[in-house]
Amino acid sequence: MALSFSEKFYLNFIKDNRWKYLTTGLQNTIIIALFAVLIGVAIGFLIAMVRTTHDKSPKPRWWLSLLNVFAKLYLTIIRGTPALIQLMIIYYVVFASVDINKTLVASVAFGLNSGAYVAEIFRSGIMSIDRGQMEAGRSLGLNYNATMWLIIMPQAIKNILPALGNEFIVLLKETSISGYIAIQDLTKGGDIIRSRTYEALLPLVAVALIYLVMVIGLEKLVGLLERRLAKSDYR
């Protein structure tokens, strides 16, 4: 006998407190995404600084050229391989002999992956700033680092904010593969419910809706930041 919608809802979410699979998964997804964003931004910024400093130097020093080679190698490997493979290599190979929290492993893996894309976003933003801005800063007596922090980076961040927001959204959705290393993320939580009730529609739709709400929230946040930064142009 076919179940009614209310009976299916009760079976999937209410019975045996199965809704907790989704809330626990959501909590893990947010933790992984949050730490991955922080790691990705830190790596991306450092890689971008190495590459732009190297490209803008008429005669880069040997150590800068060496760092640039490593940065290019990192970008090539990370962008040329699937995030799932990177996650599994880091968990099953790099940390195979270490008893480590899986959420931390996933955060590191997704942070390393995101760092490659964030690096190119930062680099494109820095390179888009007119060379005269750097010359103006140096003419005011600022050194290279101060010019970058006070003049170049504020303008670059304003330019790259939409791309950076998109990368964060992609990263959030990418965490849905965390279940491959047995983490109960949001997607895995929905899948556990499906395996218990043999009902796929409601748990998977619920997972999709939760992701959708989070993405819309991120888009609103990025849009708000863009408008605030745009207002500063008219002051």
N, CA and C of each residue as an Amber inpcrd file, in Angstrom:
protein
   705
   0.8460000  -1.1920000   0.0000000   0.0000000   0.0000000   0.0000000
   0.8930000   1.2570000   0.0000000   0.5540000   2.1950000  -0.8920000
   1.3650000   3.4080000  -0.9970000   1.1390000   4.3010000   0.2170000
   2.2330000   4.8810000   0.7120000   2.1460000   5.7590000   1.8810000
   1.7660000   7.1610000   1.4460000   1.0440000   7.8800000   2.3050000
   0.7230000   9.2740000   2.0260000   1.9690000  10.1320000   2.2960000
   1.9110000  11.4060000   1.9050000   3.0480000  12.2970000   2.1110000
   3.3810000  12.4400000   3.5980000   2.3260000  12.5970000   4.4140000
   2.5720000  12.7750000   5.8580000   3.1930000  11.5230000   6.4660000
   2.7830000  10.3690000   5.9830000   3.3630000   9.1180000   6.5050000
   4.8310000   8.9790000   6.0840000   5.1120000   9.3870000   4.8420000
   6.5040000   9.3510000   4.3800000   7.3580000  10.3470000   5.1600000
   6.7830000  11.5290000   5.4230000   7.5110000  12.5500000   6.1830000
   7.8450000  12.0280000   7.5750000   6.8580000  11.3990000   8.2090000
   7.0710000  10.8370000   9.5500000   8.1380000   9.7460000   9.5080000
   8.0430000   8.8850000   8.4880000   8.9830000   7.7640000   8.3700000
  10.4260000   8.2650000   8.1630000  10.5800000   9.3170000   7.3500000
  11.9280000   9.7770000   6.9890000  12.5650000  10.7010000   8.0280000
  11.7470000  11.5020000   8.7040000  12.3420000  12.5390000   9.5570000
  11.9820000  12.4260000  11.0440000  10.7930000  11.9620000  11.3400000
  10.3380000  11.9560000  12.7330000  10.6710000  10.6470000  13.4380000
  10.3640000   9.5370000  12.7860000  10.5700000   8.2310000  13.4130000
  12.0430000   8.0330000  13.7600000  12.2910000   7.5710000  14.9860000
  13.6480000   7.3060000  15.4820000  14.5550000   8.5460000  15.4030000
  13.9380000   9.7350000  15.4150000  14.6970000  11.0020000  15.3590000
  15.6670000  11.0450000  14.1740000  15.1840000  10.6050000  13.0030000
  16.0770000  10.5580000  11.8420000  16.4730000  11.9400000  11.3410000
  15.7340000  12.9640000  11.7540000  16.1150000  14.3210000  11.3700000
  17.4940000  14.6890000  11.9110000  17.9090000  13.9810000  12.9690000
  19.2280000  14.2840000  13.5460000  20.3680000  13.9260000  12.5870000
  20.1310000  12.9870000  11.6620000  21.1620000  12.6860000  10.6670000
  21.4560000  13.9400000   9.8260000  20.3970000  14.7080000   9.5480000
  20.5690000  15.9190000   8.7360000  21.2210000  17.0400000   9.5390000
  20.7910000  17.2080000  10.7910000  21.3670000  18.3080000  11.5830000
  22.8400000  18.0400000  11.9140000  23.1490000  16.7700000  12.2410000
  24.5580000  16.4380000  12.4980000  25.3830000  16.6120000  11.2250000
  24.8200000  16.1680000  10.1030000  25.5190000  16.3220000   8.8200000
  25.7190000  17.7840000   8.4560000  24.6870000  18.5920000   8.7060000
  24.7940000  20.0250000   8.4090000  25.8960000  20.6680000   9.2530000
  25.9450000  20.2980000  10.5230000  26.9840000  20.8330000  11.4100000
  28.3770000  20.4800000  10.8870000  28.5720000  19.2240000  10.4960000
  29.8830000  18.8130000   9.9680000  30.2070000  19.5140000   8.6550000
  29.2020000  19.6680000   7.8040000  29.4160000  20.3540000   6.5170000
  29.8700000  21.7900000   6.7360000  29.2130000  22.4800000   7.6650000
  29.5680000  23.8820000   7.9280000  30.9810000  23.9780000   8.5150000
  31.3140000  23.0710000   9.4360000  32.6640000  23.0910000  10.0330000
  33.7280000  22.8590000   8.9690000  33.5100000  21.8400000   8.1260000
  34.4890000  21.5320000   7.0690000  34.6350000  22.7120000   6.1160000
  33.5020000  23.2590000   5.6770000  33.5490000  24.3640000   4.7110000
  34.2210000  25.5960000   5.3130000  33.9090000  25.8870000   6.5750000
  34.4610000  27.0820000   7.2220000  35.9870000  27.0020000   7.3380000
  36.4830000  25.8650000   7.8490000  37.9340000  25.7240000   7.9950000
  38.6190000  25.6220000   6.6250000  37.9480000  24.9940000   5.6730000
  38.5250000  24.8930000   4.3260000  38.6510000  26.2710000   3.6820000
  37.6640000  27.1320000   3.9230000  37.7390000  28.5010000   3.3860000
  38.9380000  29.2380000   3.9740000  39.1170000  29.1140000   5.3010000
  40.2420000  29.7980000   5.9540000  41.5830000  29.2860000   5.4150000
  41.6950000  27.9560000   5.3010000  42.9390000  27.3720000   4.7740000
  43.1400000  27.7890000   3.3190000  42.0670000  27.7340000   2.5460000
  42.1570000  28.0810000   1.1250000  42.5520000  29.5310000   0.8950000
  41.9810000  30.4320000   1.6870000  42.3170000  31.8610000   1.5470000
  43.7820000  32.1050000   1.9290000  44.2270000  31.4580000   3.0180000
  45.6270000  31.6380000   3.4500000  46.5960000  31.1190000   2.3850000
  46.3460000  29.9170000   1.8950000  47.2230000  29.3470000   0.8530000
  47.1320000  30.1710000  -0.4210000  45.9120000  30.5020000  -0.8150000
  45.7260000  31.2640000  -2.0490000  46.4230000  32.6080000  -2.0200000
  46.3440000  33.2790000  -0.8740000  46.9920000  34.5880000  -0.7630000
  48.5150000  34.4580000  -0.8770000  49.0750000  33.4670000  -0.1800000
  50.5290000  33.2880000  -0.2210000  51.0050000  32.9340000  -1.6290000
  50.2900000  32.0210000  -2.2780000  50.6650000  31.6270000  -3.6390000
  50.5540000  32.8180000  -4.5940000  49.4790000  33.5820000  -4.4400000
  49.2740000  34.7470000  -5.3110000  50.3830000  35.7780000  -5.1120000
  50.8000000  35.9920000  -3.8620000  51.8620000  36.9640000  -3.5940000
  53.1830000  36.5200000  -4.2280000  53.4620000  35.2140000  -4.1140000
  54.7000000  34.6940000  -4.7210000  54.6750000  34.9030000  -6.2280000
  53.5640000  34.5380000  -6.8620000  53.4940000  34.6000000  -8.3240000
  53.4930000  36.0440000  -8.8350000  52.7370000  36.9270000  -8.1790000
  52.6960000  38.3140000  -8.6660000  54.0140000  39.0330000  -8.3950000
  54.6140000  38.7740000  -7.2410000  55.9060000  39.4060000  -6.9450000
  56.9530000  38.9380000  -7.9540000  56.9300000  37.6480000  -8.2760000
  57.8720000  37.1210000  -9.2660000  57.6260000  37.7430000 -10.6400000
  56.3590000  37.7840000 -11.0530000  56.0440000  38.2940000 -12.3930000
  56.3330000  39.7830000 -12.5260000  56.2070000  40.5370000 -11.4170000
  56.4200000  41.9790000 -11.4960000  57.8710000  42.3820000 -11.2540000
  58.6980000  41.4250000 -10.8270000  60.1010000  41.7550000 -10.5780000
  60.8920000  41.6810000 -11.8890000  61.6050000  42.7450000 -12.2530000
  62.4030000  42.6980000 -13.4850000  63.4690000  41.6000000 -13.4320000
  64.1250000  41.4700000 -12.2770000  65.1380000  40.4270000 -12.1080000
  64.8750000  39.7090000 -10.7740000  63.9400000  38.7420000 -10.7790000
  63.6130000  38.0530000  -9.5140000  64.7950000  37.2840000  -8.9640000
  64.9100000  37.2490000  -7.6300000  65.9910000  36.5010000  -6.9960000
  65.7590000  35.0040000  -7.1530000  66.8320000  34.2220000  -6.9350000
  66.7570000  32.7870000  -7.2020000  65.7210000  32.0860000  -6.3320000
  65.6350000  32.5170000  -5.0520000  64.6950000  31.8610000  -4.1520000
  63.2540000  32.1750000  -4.5170000  63.0450000  33.3810000  -5.0740000
  61.6980000  33.7400000  -5.5190000  61.3120000  32.9160000  -6.7530000
  62.2910000  32.7220000  -7.6410000  62.0280000  31.8900000  -8.8280000
  61.7340000  30.4530000  -8.4290000  62.4610000  29.9710000  -7.3960000
  62.2330000  28.6010000  -6.9250000  60.8320000  28.4590000  -6.3280000
  60.4520000  29.4480000  -5.5000000  59.1020000  29.4280000  -4.9290000
  58.0370000  29.4940000  -6.0150000  58.3170000  30.2680000  -7.0580000
  57.3650000  30.3860000  -8.1730000  57.1890000  29.0440000  -8.8810000
  58.2840000  28.2980000  -9.0190000  58.2130000  26.9710000  -9.6430000
  57.3380000  26.0400000  -8.8000000  57.5550000  26.0540000  -7.4800000
  56.7340000  25.2190000  -6.5890000  55.2640000  25.6400000  -6.6300000
  55.0370000  26.9450000  -6.7080000  53.6570000  27.4440000  -6.7690000
  52.9640000  26.9670000  -8.0460000  53.6850000  27.0320000  -9.1740000
  53.1040000  26.5780000 -10.4400000  52.8260000  25.0790000 -10.4050000
  53.7500000  24.3350000  -9.7910000  53.5780000  22.8830000  -9.6860000
  52.3350000  22.5520000  -8.8610000  52.1880000  23.2580000  -7.7480000
  51.0120000  23.0680000  -6.8740000  49.7180000  23.3570000  -7.6370000
  49.7080000  24.4760000  -8.3680000  48.5060000  24.8470000  -9.1140000
  48.1780000  23.8090000 -10.1760000  49.2130000  23.3260000 -10.8610000
  49.0000000  22.3370000 -11.9310000  48.4310000  21.0390000 -11.3820000
  49.0040000  20.5650000 -10.2850000  48.5600000  19.2840000  -9.7190000
  47.1520000  19.3920000  -9.1520000  46.9120000  20.4270000  -8.3620000
  45.6110000  20.5520000  -7.7010000  44.4940000  20.8020000  -8.7060000
  44.7380000  21.6810000  -9.6790000  43.6800000  21.9870000 -10.6430000
  43.5090000  20.8930000 -11.6910000  44.5150000  20.0300000 -11.7970000
  44.4660000  18.9860000 -12.8220000  43.9510000  17.6540000 -12.3280000
  43.6170000  17.5660000 -11.0530000  43.1170000  16.2940000 -10.5090000
  41.8010000  16.5290000  -9.7660000  40.9200000  15.5310000  -9.7450000
  39.6180000  15.7030000  -9.0700000  39.7720000  15.8770000  -7.5620000
  38.8890000  16.6850000  -6.9850000  38.9080000  16.9110000  -5.5360000
  38.7010000  15.6080000  -4.7670000  37.8930000  14.7050000  -5.3300000
  37.6360000  13.4370000  -4.6490000  38.9190000  12.6090000  -4.5110000
  39.6990000  12.5730000  -5.5850000  40.9650000  11.8250000  -5.5530000
  41.9180000  12.4550000  -4.5380000  41.9680000  13.7980000  -4.5100000
  42.8410000  14.4850000  -3.5480000  42.4160000  14.1540000  -2.1080000
  41.1020000  14.1580000  -1.8740000  40.5820000  13.8410000  -0.5360000
  40.9810000  12.4250000  -0.1240000  40.8370000  11.4890000  -1.0340000
  41.1430000  10.0850000  -0.7120000  42.6440000   9.8630000  -0.5410000
  43.4620000  10.5580000  -1.3320000  44.9240000  10.4350000  -1.1870000
  45.3540000  10.9760000   0.1790000  44.8040000  12.1370000   0.5450000
  45.1980000  12.7450000   1.8200000  44.7680000  11.8710000   2.9970000
  43.5790000  11.2570000   2.8980000  43.1000000  10.4340000   4.0160000
  43.7320000   9.0450000   4.0200000  43.7220000   8.3690000   2.8670000
  44.1640000   6.9720000   2.8260000  45.6680000   6.8070000   2.6270000
  46.3690000   7.8750000   2.2090000  47.8110000   7.7680000   1.9740000
  48.5930000   8.6570000   2.9490000  48.3220000   9.9660000   2.8820000
  49.1190000  10.9140000   3.6830000  48.9120000  10.6710000   5.1820000
  47.6490000  10.5310000   5.5980000  47.3540000  10.3420000   7.0240000
  46.9780000   8.8960000   7.3450000  47.4170000   7.9550000   6.5090000
  47.0360000   6.5490000   6.6860000  47.4900000   5.9850000   8.0300000
  48.6740000   6.3930000   8.4650000  49.2310000   5.8100000   9.6970000
  48.9990000   6.6970000  10.9210000  48.1580000   7.7130000  10.7550000
  47.9260000   8.6590000  11.8520000  46.4590000   8.5960000  12.2670000
  46.2340000   8.5440000  13.5850000  44.8640000   8.5810000  14.0990000
  44.4330000  10.0360000  14.1850000  43.7390000  10.4830000  13.1780000
  43.4080000  11.9070000  13.0730000  41.9220000  12.0840000  12.8030000
  41.3990000  13.1930000  13.2650000  39.9790000  13.4910000  13.0660000
  39.6790000  13.6300000  11.5650000  38.6430000  12.9090000  11.1180000
  38.3190000  12.9300000   9.6840000  37.8360000  14.2970000   9.2130000
  37.1700000  15.0130000  10.1090000  36.7140000  16.3580000   9.7410000
  37.9010000  17.2770000   9.4600000  38.9690000  17.1140000  10.2740000
  40.1750000  17.9020000  10.0530000  40.8260000  17.5230000   8.7240000
  40.8500000  16.2240000   8.4240000  41.4240000  15.7710000   7.1580000
  40.6630000  16.3860000   5.9770000  39.3330000  16.3310000   6.0690000
  38.5200000  16.8890000   4.9810000  38.7410000  18.3980000   4.8470000
  38.8540000  19.0900000   5.9790000  39.0910000  20.5390000   5.9280000
  40.4130000  20.8460000   5.2400000  41.4390000  20.0720000   5.5730000
  42.7560000  20.2840000   4.9460000  42.6860000  19.9860000   3.4490000
  42.0290000  18.8710000   3.1030000  41.9520000  18.4780000   1.6910000
  41.2010000  19.5270000   0.8690000  40.0550000  19.9520000   1.3580000
  39.2810000  20.9480000   0.6150000  39.9740000  22.3170000   0.6460000
  40.6840000  22.6150000   1.7290000  41.4290000  23.8710000   1.7960000
  42.5580000  23.9060000   0.7790000  43.2780000  22.7760000   0.6650000
  44.3420000  22.6910000  -0.3390000  43.7800000  22.8310000  -1.7440000
  42.6530000  22.1880000  -1.9680000  42.0270000  22.2660000  -3.2970000
  41.5700000  23.6910000  -3.6030000  40.8800000  24.3040000  -2.6500000
  40.3600000  25.6550000  -2.8770000  41.4880000  26.6750000  -3.0100000
  42.5900000  26.4400000  -2.2770000  43.7170000  27.3780000  -2.3130000
  44.2320000  27.6200000  -3.7200000  44.2170000  26.5860000  -4.5600000
  44.7130000  26.7420000  -5.9290000  43.8400000  27.7060000  -6.7320000
  42.5400000  27.5920000  -6.5310000  41.6190000  28.4640000  -7.2820000
  41.6060000  29.8780000  -6.6930000  41.6650000  29.9510000  -5.3640000
  41.7050000  31.2750000  -4.7250000  42.9840000  32.0150000  -5.1140000
  44.0890000  31.2720000  -5.2530000  45.3650000  31.8970000  -5.6460000
  45.2410000  32.5880000  -6.9970000  44.6160000  31.9170000  -7.9500000
  44.4610000  32.5210000  -9.2720000  43.4950000  33.7000000  -9.2470000
  42.4860000  33.6130000  -8.3700000  41.5490000  34.7440000  -8.2370000
  42.2770000  35.9540000  -7.6500000  43.0520000  35.7210000  -6.5830000
  43.8400000  36.8180000  -5.9810000  44.8200000  37.3820000  -7.0050000
  45.5050000  36.4930000  -7.7130000  46.5310000  36.9430000  -8.6790000
  45.9070000  37.8030000  -9.7840000  44.7540000  37.3550000 -10.2920000
  44.1010000  38.1400000 -11.3450000  43.6650000  39.5000000 -10.8110000
  43.2230000  39.5360000  -9.5480000  42.8130000  40.8080000  -8.9600000
  43.9820000  41.7570000  -8.7820000  45.1090000  41.2240000  -8.3210000
  46.2950000  42.0730000  -8.1150000  46.8420000  42.5660000  -9.4550000
  46.8800000  41.6590000 -10.4370000  47.4210000  42.0370000 -11.7460000
  46.5230000  43.0430000 -12.4710000  45.2230000  43.0900000 -12.0670000
  44.3070000  44.0150000 -12.7480000  44.4920000  45.4600000 -12.2860000
  45.1920000  45.6380000 -11.1690000  45.4190000  47.0080000 -10.6630000
  46.5110000  47.6800000 -11.4870000  46.2370000  48.8940000 -11.8790000
  47.1770000  49.6320000 -12.7300000  48.5490000  49.7370000 -12.0580000
  49.6010000  49.5410000 -12.8520000  50.9630000  49.5900000 -12.3200000
  51.2640000  50.9420000 -11.6670000  50.5750000  51.9770000 -12.1350000
  50.7980000  53.3130000 -11.5800000  50.4280000  53.4110000 -10.1070000
  49.5260000  52.5320000  -9.6380000  49.1370000  52.5490000  -8.2280000
  50.3260000  52.1700000  -7.3420000  51.0740000  51.1800000  -7.7900000
  52.2680000  50.7790000  -7.0450000  53.3040000  51.9060000  -7.0620000
  53.4800000  52.5150000  -8.2130000  54.4520000  53.6090000  -8.3270000
  54.0480000  54.7940000  -7.4570000  52.7090000  55.0430000  -7.3840000
  52.2280000  56.1510000  -6.5510000  52.5280000  55.8810000  -5.0750000
  52.2920000  54.6330000  -4.6600000  52.5710000  54.2760000  -3.2690000
  54.0380000  54.4060000  -2.9330000  54.8960000  53.9400000  -3.8370000
  56.3340000  54.0340000  -3.5840000  56.8020000  55.4820000  -3.5680000
  56.1550000  56.3270000  -4.4050000  56.5480000  57.7390000  -4.4330000
  56.1630000  58.4600000  -3.1420000  55.1780000  57.8820000  -2.4130000
  54.7820000  58.4620000  -1.1250000  55.6770000  58.0000000   0.0200000
  56.6450000  57.1770000  -0.3040000  57.5890000  56.7060000   0.7130000
  57.2410000  55.3690000   1.3120000  56.1810000  54.7110000   0.7870000
  55.8010000  53.4030000   1.3080000  56.7050000  52.3330000   0.7010000
  57.0220000  51.3130000   1.5240000  57.7870000  50.2070000   0.9570000
  56.8440000  49.2750000   0.1900000  57.4070000  48.1940000  -0.3650000
  56.6050000  47.2960000  -1.2090000  55.4450000  46.6820000  -0.4300000
  55.7400000  46.1560000   0.7750000  54.6920000  45.4880000   1.5560000
  53.5770000  46.4500000   1.9500000  53.9570000  47.6500000   2.3970000
  52.9550000  48.6340000   2.8080000  52.0950000  49.0650000   1.6230000
  52.7230000  49.2190000   0.4720000  51.9570000  49.5890000  -0.7310000
  50.9580000  48.4970000  -1.1000000  51.3980000  47.2330000  -0.9730000
  50.5010000  46.1350000  -1.2960000  49.3080000  46.1130000  -0.3440000
  49.5660000  46.2530000   0.9580000  48.5010000  46.1490000   1.9630000
  47.5610000  47.3440000   1.9320000  48.1230000  48.5430000   1.7740000
  47.3110000  49.7530000   1.9250000  46.6800000  50.2410000   0.6270000
  47.2990000  49.9310000  -0.5090000  46.8040000  50.4830000  -1.7770000
  46.3230000  49.3990000  -2.7460000  47.1560000  48.3980000  -2.9730000
  46.8320000  47.4070000  -4.0080000  45.7350000  46.4360000  -3.5530000
  45.9240000  45.8100000  -2.3670000  45.0010000  44.7570000  -1.9420000
  43.5530000  45.2350000  -1.7520000  43.3150000  46.4180000  -1.1330000
  41.9080000  46.8560000  -1.0020000  41.1980000  46.9640000  -2.3410000
  41.9110000  47.4610000  -3.3650000  41.2900000  47.5650000  -4.6870000
  41.1210000  46.1850000  -5.3290000  42.1250000  45.3250000  -5.1270000
  42.0640000  43.9890000  -5.7200000  40.9160000  43.1840000  -5.1300000
  40.7450000  43.2520000  -3.7950000  39.6750000  42.4890000  -3.1440000
  38.3080000  42.9420000  -3.6400000  38.1830000  44.2390000  -3.8540000
  36.9100000  44.7470000  -4.3750000  36.6200000  44.1480000  -5.7550000
  37.6630000  44.0030000  -6.5710000  37.4790000  43.4750000  -7.9240000
  37.1740000  41.9750000  -7.9250000  37.7650000  41.2470000  -6.9810000
  37.6540000  39.7800000  -7.0250000  36.5270000  39.2350000  -6.1600000
  35.8260000  40.1140000  -5.4590000  34.8080000  39.6390000  -4.5160000
  33.7730000  38.7140000  -5.1620000  33.2220000  39.0430000  -6.3450000
  32.2420000  38.1190000  -6.9550000  32.8470000  36.7420000  -7.2440000
  34.0740000  36.7260000  -7.7970000  34.7220000  35.4420000  -8.1030000
  35.0330000  34.6710000  -6.8280000  35.4380000  35.4070000  -5.7900000
  35.7450000  34.7680000  -4.5090000  34.4720000  34.1670000  -3.8910000
  33.3720000  34.8850000  -4.0120000  32.0970000  34.3740000  -3.5150000
  31.6840000  33.1070000  -4.2420000  31.8710000  33.0940000  -5.5580000
  31.5500000  31.8880000  -6.3320000  32.4080000  30.7060000  -5.9020000
  33.6890000  30.9640000  -5.6270000  34.5810000  29.8880000  -5.1910000
  34.1270000  29.3160000  -3.8490000  33.6810000  30.1700000  -2.9500000
  33.1970000  29.6920000  -1.6460000  31.9390000  28.8340000  -1.8240000
  31.0810000  29.2290000  -2.7560000  29.8630000  28.4440000  -3.0150000
  30.2260000  27.0750000  -3.5940000  31.1850000  27.0700000  -4.5340000
  31.6330000  25.8000000  -5.1150000  32.2370000  24.9120000  -4.0290000
  33.0150000  25.5190000  -3.1540000  33.6540000  24.7620000  -2.0720000
  32.6090000  24.1360000  -1.1490000  31.5840000  24.9170000  -0.8000000
  30.5230000  24.4080000   0.0760000  29.8660000  23.1710000  -0.5370000
  29.5650000  23.2510000  -1.8280000  28.8980000  22.1180000  -2.4900000
  29.8530000  20.9400000  -2.6670000  31.1390000  21.2610000  -2.8280000
  32.1340000  20.2060000  -3.0250000  32.3020000  19.3290000  -1.7860000
  31.9870000  19.8780000  -0.6190000  32.1320000  19.0860000   0.6120000
  31.1730000  17.9010000   0.6490000  30.2490000  17.8550000  -0.3110000
  29.2740000  16.7490000  -0.3430000  29.9230000  15.4060000  -0.6470000
  31.2160000  15.4160000  -1.0200000  31.9110000  14.1470000  -1.2820000
  32.6470000  13.6500000  -0.0340000  32.4610000  14.3440000   1.0950000
  33.1560000  13.9520000   2.3320000  32.7840000  12.5440000   2.7800000
  31.6110000  12.0830000   2.3790000  31.1610000  10.7570000   2.7650000
  32.0640000   9.6440000   2.2720000  32.8910000   9.9360000   1.2640000
  33.7990000   8.9160000   0.7340000  34.8570000   8.5080000   1.7540000
  35.1010000   9.3520000   2.7610000  36.0270000   8.9410000   3.8210000
  35.2510000   8.7460000   5.1330000  33.9710000   8.3910000   4.9570000
  33.1080000   8.0100000   6.0820000  32.8100000   9.1460000   7.0500000
  32.7580000  10.3660000   6.5510000  32.3040000  11.4920000   7.3790000
  30.8050000  11.6500000   7.1770000  30.0920000  11.8500000   8.2670000
  28.6510000  12.0710000   8.1360000  28.3850000  13.5500000   7.8780000
  28.5610000  13.9370000   6.6290000  28.2270000  15.3100000   6.2570000
  26.7390000  15.3570000   5.9020000  26.2920000  16.4900000   5.3780000
  24.8640000  16.6580000   5.0780000  24.3740000  15.6340000   4.0570000
  25.1380000  15.4490000   2.9860000  24.7370000  14.4940000   1.9460000
  24.6980000  13.0730000   2.4860000  25.7180000  12.7410000   3.2700000
  25.7610000  11.3960000   3.8600000  24.5840000  11.1880000   4.8070000
  24.2160000  12.2420000   5.5440000  23.0820000  12.1480000   6.4510000
  21.8010000  11.7930000   5.7120000  21.5800000  12.4590000   4.5610000
  20.4070000  12.1460000   3.7450000  20.4640000  10.7310000   3.2050000
  21.6690000  10.2950000   2.8530000  21.8240000   8.9470000   2.2990000
  21.5820000   7.8770000   3.3590000  21.9680000   8.1770000   4.5980000
  21.7110000   7.2200000   5.6830000  20.1980000   7.0440000   5.8810000
  19.4800000   8.1680000   5.8490000  18.0170000   8.0780000   5.9690000
  17.4370000   7.2390000   4.8280000  17.9320000   7.5060000   3.6140000
  17.4440000   6.7380000   2.4560000  17.6870000   5.2460000   2.6360000
  18.8580000   4.9020000   3.1750000  19.1740000   3.4770000   3.3430000
  18.3220000   2.8120000   4.4380000  17.8260000   3.6310000   5.3900000
  16.9960000   3.0670000   6.4620000  15.5280000   2.9350000   6.0450000
  15.0670000   3.8680000   5.2300000  13.6370000   3.8990000   4.9010000
  13.3320000   3.3970000   3.4960000  14.3840000   3.2180000   2.6920000
  14.2150000   2.8300000   1.2800000  13.3600000   3.8430000   0.5220000
  13.3870000   5.0780000   0.9840000  12.6450000   6.1680000   0.3610000
  13.6700000   7.2470000  -0.0100000  13.8510000   7.4840000  -1.3140000
  14.9320000   8.3790000  -1.7500000  14.4860000   9.8380000  -1.8800000
  13.2290000  10.0500000  -2.2780000  12.8080000  11.4030000  -2.6570000
  12.9150000  12.4130000  -1.5190000  12.2390000  12.1630000  -0.4210000
  12.1680000  13.1670000   0.6440000  13.5330000  13.4950000   1.2670000
  14.3530000  12.4940000   1.6720000  15.6470000  12.8650000   2.2580000
  16.5690000  13.5960000   1.2970000  16.5730000  13.1820000   0.0280000
  17.4670000  13.8430000  -0.9200000  16.9750000  15.2460000  -1.2760000
  15.6570000  15.4080000  -1.3600000  15.1120000  16.7460000  -1.6070000
  15.4100000  17.6530000  -0.4140000  15.2960000  17.0990000   0.7830000
  15.6020000  17.8930000   1.9880000  17.0580000  18.3470000   1.9740000
  17.9650000  17.4460000   1.6050000  19.3940000  17.8040000   1.5200000
  19.6040000  18.8970000   0.4710000  18.9630000  18.7250000  -0.6880000
  19.1060000  19.7220000  -1.7630000  18.5900000  21.0880000  -1.3090000
  17.4630000  21.1030000  -0.6030000  16.8940000  22.3770000  -0.1420000
  17.8130000  23.0660000   0.8720000  18.4240000  22.2690000   1.7510000
  19.3280000  22.8670000   2.7530000  20.5410000  23.4870000   2.0550000
  21.1030000  22.7680000   1.0760000  22.2240000  23.3430000   0.3060000
  21.7720000  24.6270000  -0.3930000  20.5800000  24.5830000  -0.9760000
  20.0740000  25.7470000  -1.7180000  19.9440000  26.9560000  -0.8030000
  19.4170000  26.7450000   0.3870000  19.2550000  27.8550000   1.3400000
  20.6190000  28.4280000   1.7210000  21.6010000  27.5420000   1.9440000
  22.9420000  28.0300000   2.3060000  23.5740000  28.8150000   1.1640000
  23.4160000  28.3270000  -0.0630000  23.9940000  29.0250000  -1.2240000
  23.3370000  30.3890000  -1.4170000  22.0060000  30.4290000  -1.2880000
  21.3030000  31.7140000  -1.4180000  21.7760000  32.6840000  -0.3380000
  21.9740000  32.1670000   0.8700000  22.4800000  33.0170000   1.9540000
  23.8610000  33.5740000   1.6410000  24.7310000  32.7190000   1.0920000
  26.0730000  33.1790000   0.7260000  26.0080000  34.2330000  -0.3790000
  25.1270000  33.9960000  -1.3620000  24.9800000  34.9700000  -2.4550000
  24.5090000  36.3170000  -1.9240000  23.5700000  36.2830000  -0.9920000
  23.0670000  37.5280000  -0.3960000  24.1880000  38.2460000   0.3520000
  25.0040000  37.4660000   1.0730000  26.0900000  38.0520000   1.8500000
  27.1240000  38.7080000   0.9350000  27.4800000  38.0100000  -0.1470000
  28.4470000  38.5650000  -1.0990000  27.8790000  39.8170000  -1.7630000
  26.5900000  39.7630000  -2.1170000  25.9520000  40.9270000  -2.7250000
  25.9560000  42.1240000  -1.7890000  25.7080000  41.8680000  -0.4950000
  25.7190000  42.9390000   0.5010000  27.1110000  43.5580000   0.6160000
  28.1340000  42.7070000   0.6420000  29.5160000  43.2090000   0.7090000
  29.8580000  44.0280000  -0.5280000  29.4160000  43.5510000  -1.6970000
  29.6830000  44.2840000  -2.9440000  29.0650000  45.6670000  -2.8990000
  27.8140000  45.7470000  -2.4330000  27.1290000  47.0440000  -2.3840000
  27.8070000  47.9860000  -1.3950000  28.2710000  47.4330000  -0.2710000
  28.9500000  48.2800000   0.7290000  30.2610000  48.8070000   0.1790000
  30.9930000  47.9450000  -0.5230000  32.2570000  48.3860000  -1.0980000
  32.0280000  49.3810000  -2.2320000  30.9340000  49.1760000  -2.9800000
  30.6270000  50.0940000  -4.0810000  30.2860000  51.4780000  -3.5450000
  29.6100000  51.5220000  -2.3750000  29.2650000  52.8170000  -1.7880000
  30.4990000  53.6260000  -1.4450000  31.5620000  52.9320000  -1.0520000
  32.7880000  53.6410000  -0.6660000  33.4110000  54.3640000  -1.8480000
  33.0690000  53.9330000  -3.0790000  33.6210000  54.5940000  -4.2680000
  33.0670000  56.0010000  -4.4470000  31.8680000  56.2310000  -3.8800000
  31.2120000  57.5280000  -4.0940000  31.4660000  58.5070000  -2.9570000
  32.2160000  58.0640000  -1.9370000  32.4800000  58.9620000  -0.8120000
  33.6410000  59.8820000  -1.1270000
